[in-house]
Each structure stands twice: as C-alpha cells, then as structure tokens.
PDB file of C-alpha atoms and ligand atoms in Angstrom:
ATOM      1  CA  MET A 190       1.011  20.621  -7.930  1.00 81.00           C
ATOM      2  CA  ASN A 191       0.943  17.951 -10.645  1.00 94.00           C
ATOM      3  CA  PHE A 192      -2.077  16.237 -12.219  1.00 95.00           C
ATOM      4  CA  TYR A 193      -2.020  13.279  -9.815  1.00 96.00           C
ATOM      5  CA  GLU A 194      -1.775  15.369  -6.678  1.00 98.00           C
ATOM      6  CA  THR A 195      -4.697  17.501  -7.853  1.00 98.00           C
ATOM      7  CA  PHE A 196      -6.671  14.376  -8.788  1.00 98.00           C
ATOM      8  CA  TRP A 197      -6.244  12.688  -5.388  1.00 98.00           C
ATOM      9  CA  ASN A 198      -6.709  15.891  -3.405  1.00 98.00           C
ATOM     10  CA  HIS A 199     -10.004  16.347  -5.196  1.00 98.00           C
ATOM     11  CA  LYS A 200     -11.067  12.819  -4.211  1.00 98.00           C
ATOM     12  CA  TYR A 201     -10.390  13.551  -0.534  1.00 98.00           C
ATOM     13  CA  ILE A 202     -11.981  17.010  -0.600  1.00 98.00           C
ATOM     14  CA  SER A 203     -15.136  15.773  -2.338  1.00 98.00           C
ATOM     15  CA  GLY A 204     -15.349  12.687  -0.107  1.00 98.00           C
ATOM     16  CA  GLU A 205     -15.124  10.264  -3.076  1.00 98.00           C
ATOM     17  CA  THR A 206     -13.130   7.822  -0.966  1.00 98.00           C
ATOM     18  CA  GLY A 207     -14.946   4.550  -1.486  1.00 97.00           C
ATOM     19  CA  TRP A 208     -11.684   2.650  -0.877  1.00 98.00           C
ATOM     20  CA  ASP A 209     -11.382   3.984   2.668  1.00 98.00           C
ATOM     21  CA  ILE A 210     -12.759   1.355   5.039  1.00 98.00           C
ATOM     22  CA  GLY A 211     -12.091   3.396   8.182  1.00 98.00           C
ATOM     23  CA  TYR A 212     -10.119   0.753  10.060  1.00 98.00           C
ATOM     24  CA  VAL A 213      -7.193  -1.615   9.620  1.00 98.00           C
ATOM     25  CA  SER A 214      -8.268  -4.355   7.197  1.00 98.00           C
ATOM     26  CA  THR A 215      -8.409  -7.860   8.674  1.00 98.00           C
ATOM     27  CA  PRO A 216      -5.863  -9.458   6.299  1.00 98.00           C
ATOM     28  CA  LEU A 217      -3.288  -6.792   7.094  1.00 98.00           C
ATOM     29  CA  LYS A 218      -4.130  -6.777  10.812  1.00 98.00           C
ATOM     30  CA  GLU A 219      -3.648 -10.534  11.021  1.00 98.00           C
ATOM     31  CA  TYR A 220      -0.420 -10.339   9.066  1.00 98.00           C
ATOM     32  CA  ILE A 221       0.858  -7.570  11.367  1.00 98.00           C
ATOM     33  CA  ASP A 222      -0.183  -9.532  14.467  1.00 98.00           C
ATOM     34  CA  GLN A 223       2.196 -12.356  13.633  1.00 98.00           C
ATOM     35  CA  LEU A 224       5.212 -10.075  13.130  1.00 98.00           C
ATOM     36  CA  SER A 225       7.524 -10.263  16.113  1.00 97.00           C
ATOM     37  CA  ASP A 226      10.284  -7.863  15.090  1.00 98.00           C
ATOM     38  CA  LYS A 227       9.011  -4.416  16.069  1.00 98.00           C
ATOM     39  CA  SER A 228      12.128  -2.735  14.699  1.00 98.00           C
ATOM     40  CA  LEU A 229      11.246  -3.531  11.086  1.00 98.00           C
ATOM     41  CA  LYS A 230      11.406  -0.500   8.838  1.00 98.00           C
ATOM     42  CA  ILE A 231       8.006  -0.502   7.146  1.00 99.00           C
ATOM     43  CA  LEU A 232       6.624   1.581   4.284  1.00 99.00           C
ATOM     44  CA  ILE A 233       2.963   2.084   3.413  1.00 98.00           C
ATOM     45  CA  PRO A 234       2.894   3.661  -0.055  1.00 99.00           C
ATOM     46  CA  GLY A 235      -0.219   5.503  -1.193  1.00 98.00           C
ATOM     47  CA  GLY A 236      -1.212   4.937   2.409  1.00 98.00           C
ATOM     48  CA  GLY A 237      -4.073   7.413   2.431  1.00 98.00           C
ATOM     49  CA  ASN A 238      -5.631   7.678   5.899  1.00 98.00           C
ATOM     50  CA  SER A 239      -3.495   4.665   6.736  1.00 98.00           C
ATOM     51  CA  TYR A 240      -5.268   2.871   9.567  1.00 98.00           C
ATOM     52  CA  GLU A 241      -2.531   0.269   9.093  1.00 98.00           C
ATOM     53  CA  ALA A 242       0.136   2.797  10.060  1.00 98.00           C
ATOM     54  CA  GLU A 243      -1.940   3.773  13.093  1.00 98.00           C
ATOM     55  CA  TYR A 244      -2.328   0.118  14.096  1.00 98.00           C
ATOM     56  CA  LEU A 245       1.370  -0.588  13.646  1.00 98.00           C
ATOM     57  CA  PHE A 246       2.386   2.476  15.633  1.00 98.00           C
ATOM     58  CA  ASN A 247      -0.065   1.745  18.451  1.00 98.00           C
ATOM     59  CA  ASN A 248       1.321  -1.783  18.620  1.00 98.00           C
ATOM     60  CA  GLY A 249       4.904  -0.755  19.149  1.00 98.00           C
ATOM     61  CA  PHE A 250       6.244  -0.550  15.588  1.00 98.00           C
ATOM     62  CA  GLU A 251       8.018   2.804  15.602  1.00 89.00           C
ATOM     63  CA  ASN A 252       9.813   2.587  12.290  1.00 98.00           C
ATOM     64  CA  VAL A 253       6.736   3.028  10.120  1.00 98.00           C
ATOM     65  CA  PHE A 254       6.605   5.382   7.153  1.00 99.00           C
ATOM     66  CA  VAL A 255       3.666   6.510   5.040  1.00 98.00           C
ATOM     67  CA  ILE A 256       4.069   8.159   1.659  1.00 98.00           C
ATOM     68  CA  ASP A 257       1.219   9.826  -0.156  1.00 98.00           C
ATOM     69  CA  ILE A 258       0.955  12.301  -3.001  1.00 98.00           C
ATOM     70  CA  SER A 259      -1.823  14.113  -1.145  1.00 98.00           C
ATOM     71  CA  THR A 260      -1.201  15.951   2.137  1.00 98.00           C
ATOM     72  CA  ILE A 261      -4.845  15.597   3.183  1.00 98.00           C
ATOM     73  CA  PRO A 262      -4.763  12.002   4.483  1.00 98.00           C
ATOM     74  CA  LEU A 263      -1.301  12.535   5.984  1.00 98.00           C
ATOM     75  CA  LYS A 264      -2.709  15.430   8.007  1.00 98.00           C
ATOM     76  CA  ASN A 265      -5.673  13.266   9.034  1.00 98.00           C
ATOM     77  CA  LEU A 266      -3.306  10.579  10.293  1.00 98.00           C
ATOM     78  CA  SER A 267      -1.289  13.137  12.185  1.00 98.00           C
ATOM     79  CA  GLU A 268      -4.432  14.421  13.900  1.00 98.00           C
ATOM     80  CA  ARG A 269      -5.612  10.919  14.802  1.00 98.00           C
ATOM     81  CA  VAL A 270      -2.183   9.821  16.040  1.00 98.00           C
ATOM     82  CA  PRO A 271      -0.446  12.947  17.357  1.00 97.00           C
ATOM     83  CA  PHE A 272       2.733  11.113  18.404  1.00 97.00           C
ATOM     84  CA  PHE A 273       3.251   9.541  14.981  1.00 98.00           C
ATOM     85  CA  PRO A 274       6.630  10.994  13.900  1.00 98.00           C
ATOM     86  CA  GLU A 275       6.079  13.839  11.427  1.00 98.00           C
ATOM     87  CA  LYS A 276       9.272  12.934   9.595  1.00 98.00           C
ATOM     88  CA  ASN A 277       7.768   9.517   8.797  1.00 98.00           C
ATOM     89  CA  LEU A 278       4.844  11.091   6.949  1.00 98.00           C
ATOM     90  CA  ILE A 279       6.223  11.693   3.493  1.00 98.00           C
ATOM     91  CA  HIS A 280       4.418  13.965   1.104  1.00 98.00           C
ATOM     92  CA  SER A 281       5.834  12.895  -2.236  1.00 98.00           C
ATOM     93  CA  ASP A 282       5.339  10.810  -5.319  1.00 98.00           C
ATOM     94  CA  PHE A 283       6.122   7.175  -4.493  1.00 98.00           C
ATOM     95  CA  PHE A 284       8.168   6.921  -7.694  1.00 98.00           C
ATOM     96  CA  GLU A 285      10.513   9.629  -6.416  1.00 98.00           C
ATOM     97  CA  LEU A 286      11.204   8.086  -3.007  1.00 98.00           C
ATOM     98  CA  ASP A 287      14.830   7.258  -2.264  1.00 98.00           C
ATOM     99  CA  ASP A 288      15.161   5.054   0.835  1.00 98.00           C
ATOM    100  CA  SER A 289      15.136   1.390   1.795  1.00 98.00           C
ATOM    101  CA  PHE A 290      12.783  -0.779   3.845  1.00 99.00           C
ATOM    102  CA  ASP A 291      12.442  -4.267   5.311  1.00 98.00           C
ATOM    103  CA  LEU A 292       8.762  -4.529   4.540  1.00 99.00           C
ATOM    104  CA  ILE A 293       6.327  -2.683   2.278  1.00 99.00           C
ATOM    105  CA  PHE A 294       2.557  -3.023   2.495  1.00 98.00           C
ATOM    106  CA  GLU A 295       0.189  -2.886  -0.455  1.00 98.00           C
ATOM    107  CA  GLN A 296      -3.468  -2.044  -0.135  1.00 98.00           C
ATOM    108  CA  THR A 297      -5.419  -0.259  -2.875  1.00 98.00           C
ATOM    109  CA  PHE A 298      -2.330   1.634  -4.051  1.00 98.00           C
ATOM    110  CA  PHE A 299      -1.522  -0.657  -6.979  1.00 98.00           C
ATOM    111  CA  CYS A 300      -5.127  -0.444  -8.235  1.00 98.00           C
ATOM    112  CA  ALA A 301      -5.004   3.354  -7.949  1.00 98.00           C
ATOM    113  CA  LEU A 302      -2.200   3.606 -10.498  1.00 98.00           C
ATOM    114  CA  ASP A 303      -2.735   3.661 -14.228  1.00 97.00           C
ATOM    115  CA  PRO A 304      -1.807   0.141 -15.504  1.00 97.00           C
ATOM    116  CA  GLY A 305       0.907   1.764 -17.619  1.00 97.00           C
ATOM    117  CA  PHE A 306       2.826   2.289 -14.355  1.00 98.00           C
ATOM    118  CA  ARG A 307       2.723  -1.361 -13.246  1.00 98.00           C
ATOM    119  CA  LYS A 308       6.195  -2.337 -14.463  1.00 98.00           C
ATOM    120  CA  HIS A 309       7.573   0.801 -12.894  1.00 98.00           C
ATOM    121  CA  TYR A 310       5.749  -0.075  -9.638  1.00 98.00           C
ATOM    122  CA  VAL A 311       7.473  -3.468  -9.609  1.00 98.00           C
ATOM    123  CA  SER A 312      10.944  -2.053 -10.246  1.00 98.00           C
ATOM    124  CA  LYS A 313      10.432   0.743  -7.714  1.00 98.00           C
ATOM    125  CA  MET A 314       9.301  -1.724  -5.049  1.00 98.00           C
ATOM    126  CA  HIS A 315      12.353  -3.845  -5.814  1.00 98.00           C
ATOM    127  CA  GLN A 316      14.611  -0.810  -5.506  1.00 98.00           C
ATOM    128  CA  LEU A 317      13.025   0.309  -2.204  1.00 98.00           C
ATOM    129  CA  LEU A 318      13.424  -3.050  -0.473  1.00 98.00           C
ATOM    130  CA  LYS A 319      16.547  -4.087   1.414  1.00 98.00           C
ATOM    131  CA  PRO A 320      18.057  -7.477   0.528  1.00 98.00           C
ATOM    132  CA  LYS A 321      15.515 -10.159   1.580  1.00 95.00           C
ATOM    133  CA  GLY A 322      12.908  -7.402   2.012  1.00 98.00           C
ATOM    134  CA  LYS A 323       9.252  -8.244   1.565  1.00 98.00           C
ATOM    135  CA  LEU A 324       6.271  -6.758  -0.210  1.00 98.00           C
ATOM    136  CA  ALA A 325       2.976  -7.987   1.256  1.00 98.00           C
ATOM    137  CA  GLY A 326      -0.662  -7.091   1.068  1.00 98.00           C
ATOM    138  CA  LEU A 327      -3.712  -7.245  -1.118  1.00 98.00           C
ATOM    139  CA  LEU A 328      -4.455  -7.044  -4.835  1.00 98.00           C
ATOM    140  CA  PHE A 329      -7.871  -7.144  -6.456  1.00 98.00           C
ATOM    141  CA  ASN A 330      -8.501 -10.313  -8.452  1.00 98.00           C
ATOM    142  CA  ILE A 331     -11.331  -8.870 -10.556  1.00 97.00           C
ATOM    143  CA  PRO A 332     -11.424  -6.666 -13.704  1.00 97.00           C
ATOM    144  CA  LEU A 333     -12.757  -3.308 -12.264  1.00 95.00           C
ATOM    145  CA  ASN A 334     -12.401  -0.123 -14.423  1.00 96.00           C
ATOM    146  CA  ASN A 335     -10.588   0.465 -17.727  1.00 95.00           C
ATOM    147  CA  ASP A 336     -10.439   4.236 -17.672  1.00 96.00           C
ATOM    148  CA  LYS A 337     -10.104   5.376 -14.068  1.00 97.00           C
ATOM    149  CA  PRO A 338      -9.120   3.929 -10.693  1.00 98.00           C
ATOM    150  CA  PRO A 339      -9.633   1.391  -9.359  1.00 98.00           C
ATOM    151  CA  PHE A 340      -7.985  -0.735 -12.044  1.00 98.00           C
ATOM    152  CA  GLY A 341      -8.271  -4.478 -11.588  1.00 97.00           C
ATOM    153  CA  GLY A 342      -6.316  -7.512 -12.627  1.00 98.00           C
ATOM    154  CA  ASN A 343      -5.850 -11.191 -11.958  1.00 98.00           C
ATOM    155  CA  LYS A 344      -3.460 -13.629 -10.388  1.00 98.00           C
ATOM    156  CA  GLU A 345      -1.819 -14.820 -13.640  1.00 98.00           C
ATOM    157  CA  GLU A 346      -1.126 -11.250 -14.690  1.00 98.00           C
ATOM    158  CA  TYR A 347       0.378 -10.390 -11.287  1.00 98.00           C
ATOM    159  CA  ILE A 348       2.587 -13.477 -11.248  1.00 98.00           C
ATOM    160  CA  SER A 349       4.041 -12.667 -14.643  1.00 98.00           C
ATOM    161  CA  LEU A 350       4.535  -9.054 -13.578  1.00 98.00           C
ATOM    162  CA  PHE A 351       6.402  -9.816 -10.340  1.00 98.00           C
ATOM    163  CA  GLU A 352       8.178 -13.141 -10.880  1.00 98.00           C
ATOM    164  CA  GLU A 353      11.320 -11.772 -12.487  1.00 98.00           C
ATOM    165  CA  ASN A 354      12.168  -9.550  -9.515  1.00 98.00           C
ATOM    166  CA  PHE A 355      10.474 -11.322  -6.632  1.00 98.00           C
ATOM    167  CA  LYS A 356      10.067 -14.793  -5.190  1.00 98.00           C
ATOM    168  CA  ILE A 357       6.327 -15.343  -4.904  1.00 98.00           C
ATOM    169  CA  GLU A 358       5.914 -16.827  -1.429  1.00 98.00           C
ATOM    170  CA  LYS A 359       2.164 -16.527  -1.401  1.00 98.00           C
ATOM    171  CA  MET A 360      -0.594 -15.256  -3.688  1.00 98.00           C
ATOM    172  CA  GLU A 361      -3.979 -16.692  -2.780  1.00 98.00           C
ATOM    173  CA  THR A 362      -7.550 -15.514  -2.410  1.00 98.00           C
ATOM    174  CA  ALA A 363      -7.613 -13.929   1.045  1.00 98.00           C
ATOM    175  CA  TYR A 364      -9.563 -16.050   3.552  1.00 98.00           C
ATOM    176  CA  ASN A 365     -10.042 -13.141   5.933  1.00 98.00           C
ATOM    177  CA  SER A 366     -11.118 -10.233   3.695  1.00 98.00           C
ATOM    178  CA  ILE A 367     -13.544  -7.614   4.933  1.00 98.00           C
ATOM    179  CA  SER A 368     -17.042  -8.629   3.791  1.00 98.00           C
ATOM    180  CA  GLN A 369     -17.222  -6.070   0.928  1.00 97.00           C
ATOM    181  CA  ARG A 370     -14.083  -7.559  -0.671  1.00 98.00           C
ATOM    182  CA  GLU A 371     -14.665 -11.225   0.104  1.00 98.00           C
ATOM    183  CA  GLY A 372     -13.536 -13.500  -2.746  1.00 98.00           C
ATOM    184  CA  ASN A 373     -12.290 -10.532  -4.786  1.00 98.00           C
ATOM    185  CA  GLU A 374      -8.802 -10.000  -3.436  1.00 98.00           C
ATOM    186  CA  LEU A 375      -5.566 -11.914  -3.236  1.00 98.00           C
ATOM    187  CA  PHE A 376      -3.304 -11.851  -0.229  1.00 98.00           C
ATOM    188  CA  PHE A 377       0.283 -11.927  -1.428  1.00 98.00           C
ATOM    189  CA  LYS A 378       3.740 -12.024   0.058  1.00 98.00           C
ATOM    190  CA  LEU A 379       6.789 -11.545  -2.158  1.00 98.00           C
ATOM    191  CA  SER A 380      10.433 -11.484  -1.242  1.00 98.00           C
ATOM    192  CA  LYS A 381      13.022  -9.534  -3.147  1.00 98.00           C
ATOM    193  CA  LYS A 382      15.221 -11.670  -5.416  1.00 97.00           C
TER     194      LYS A 382
HETATM  195  C1  LIG B  94      -7.198   4.316  -3.481  1.00 54.13           C
HETATM  196  S1  LIG B  94      -6.311   5.276  -2.353  1.00 54.13           S
HETATM  197  C2  LIG B  94      -5.820   4.078  -1.148  1.00 54.13           C
HETATM  198  C3  LIG B  94      -5.467   4.638   0.196  1.00 54.13           C
HETATM  199  C4  LIG B  94      -5.112   3.584   1.250  1.00 54.13           C
HETATM  200  N1  LIG B  94      -4.086   2.668   0.792  1.00 54.13           N
HETATM  201  C5  LIG B  94      -6.324   2.823   1.700  1.00 54.13           C
HETATM  202  O1  LIG B  94      -6.383   1.594   1.505  1.00 54.13           O
HETATM  203  O2  LIG B  94      -7.218   3.447   2.265  1.00 54.13           O
HETATM  204  C6  LIG B  94      -4.820   5.582  -3.245  1.00 54.13           C
HETATM  205  C7  LIG B  94      -3.871   6.489  -2.493  1.00 54.13           C
HETATM  206  O3  LIG B  94      -2.651   6.575  -3.220  1.00 54.13           O
HETATM  207  C8  LIG B  94      -2.218   7.931  -3.256  1.00 54.13           C
HETATM  208  N2  LIG B  94      -1.387   8.051  -4.458  1.00 54.13           N
HETATM  209  C9  LIG B  94      -1.781   7.952  -5.756  1.00 54.13           C
HETATM  210  N3  LIG B  94      -0.735   8.050  -6.580  1.00 54.13           N
HETATM  211  C10 LIG B  94       0.359   8.198  -5.780  1.00 54.13           C
HETATM  212  C11 LIG B  94       1.758   8.323  -6.034  1.00 54.13           C
HETATM  213  N4  LIG B  94       2.243   8.313  -7.269  1.00 54.13           N
HETATM  214  N5  LIG B  94       2.590   8.458  -4.986  1.00 54.13           N
HETATM  215  C12 LIG B  94       2.118   8.453  -3.716  1.00 54.13           C
HETATM  216  N6  LIG B  94       0.808   8.341  -3.418  1.00 54.13           N
HETATM  217  C13 LIG B  94      -0.056   8.203  -4.430  1.00 54.13           C
HETATM  218  C14 LIG B  94      -3.517   8.730  -3.266  1.00 54.13           C
HETATM  219  O4  LIG B  94      -3.340  10.049  -2.815  1.00 54.13           O
HETATM  220  C15 LIG B  94      -4.382   7.903  -2.324  1.00 54.13           C
HETATM  221  O5  LIG B  94      -4.227   8.316  -0.981  1.00 54.13           O
END
C-alpha cells in the first residue's frame, strides 16, 4: 500500500470526509440529465462514494466506471448499488489507468491532488479520452489549502493549464451549485484537441 492509498483510507476510516455530500451534486445531475446517449463510456476518477456513478447507473447508463485508490468507497458503492458491475469498480491509481472513455467527470478529485500533479492530471485526462472525448465537472475557484487537500485555484490558472490539450467549451461559475459551494466553483466542459 503506498502513501496515498494509506492517506485516503485513513480519511474514510476516521470519517474525515468533508467533501462527501451524500448525493449527486446538482451541477453534475443536471449535466447528466441532458445526456441522451446512454451508451457513453464514462469514467469517474477519484470517485469516492460516487453518488454520480449510482445516479448514472440507475438512469440507464451501464458503461460507467469508477476508479479510486481506496477500496473503502468502492465497497460502499457496491453495497449501495449491488448490480453495479464489479469489473467497473477499479481499485488503482488514476495515473496508472490504461483505457479510453467518451466522457470523464471531475468533482473534488483535482483538488485532492498535490498541485505538483496538475500537469500530469491534464496529460493523463487527454490520454484517457477518445477522440472528441469530453472532460466535464467542477473545479474550486478559491484558494483553499497550501499544504494538504483540498487545494484550490482559479479560472485563469485552469485555462492556462488545460488550453494546450483541450478546447475550453465552458468554464463559468456554476449557477446550480449545492448551497455550501455556491459562488466558489466553476462548471467546466472541455473537449480533447
Ligand atoms: C476528495 S475525495 C472526492 C471523492 C468524490 N469525487 C466526491 O466528490 O465525493 C478524493 C478521492 O480521490 C481518491 N484518490 C486520491 N488520489 C487518487 C489517485 N491517485 N488515484 C485514484 N484515486 C485517488 C481518494 O481516495 C478519494 O476517494
């Protein structure tokens, strides 16, 4: 077990899971609700308890994958959604995943990574997406911590990070955030260049 797996396992075991809202977030729910192609191959990296995966699966999306470095939330998801395919619950480091997807969702995974990994995050996302694939979700638009997750950032920084590899279709303050995150997060949609 490496440092990161131990770190995140500890968070789940000790219940220090302030990021976990307990339900599918409204911005992602509304984004999912307007998707018509249920055959899309979707990845939720650092998905944690992944209420988004549960929502997708319960709404007919069967090609949904969750990857997490900790087995604890993957087991929780499996217990909540017993018919969720086991093979789609990947216990691994995101940076070691070798596959390809139409759509990848971001929610509090980017902010969980040390900022030193941000360029690697961008290139890995680019690698994991099929041609014309999309990365969509939420990024905090506030400073947050310097020494431990969650790490923050801002729109300008994110644009300069992503623009070489992705077309930025949208990156705006979310209008439909959950109340605790209102005004503090950007909804973004990027397509692979
Ligand atoms: C802040 S939590 C967010 C969980 C979930 N996205 C949510 O919104 O509830 C970060 C998650 O990323 C996972 N994680 C951290 N580093 C990872 C990595 N390198 N590969 C895969 N998962 C990772 C952690 O185990 C944790 O479940």
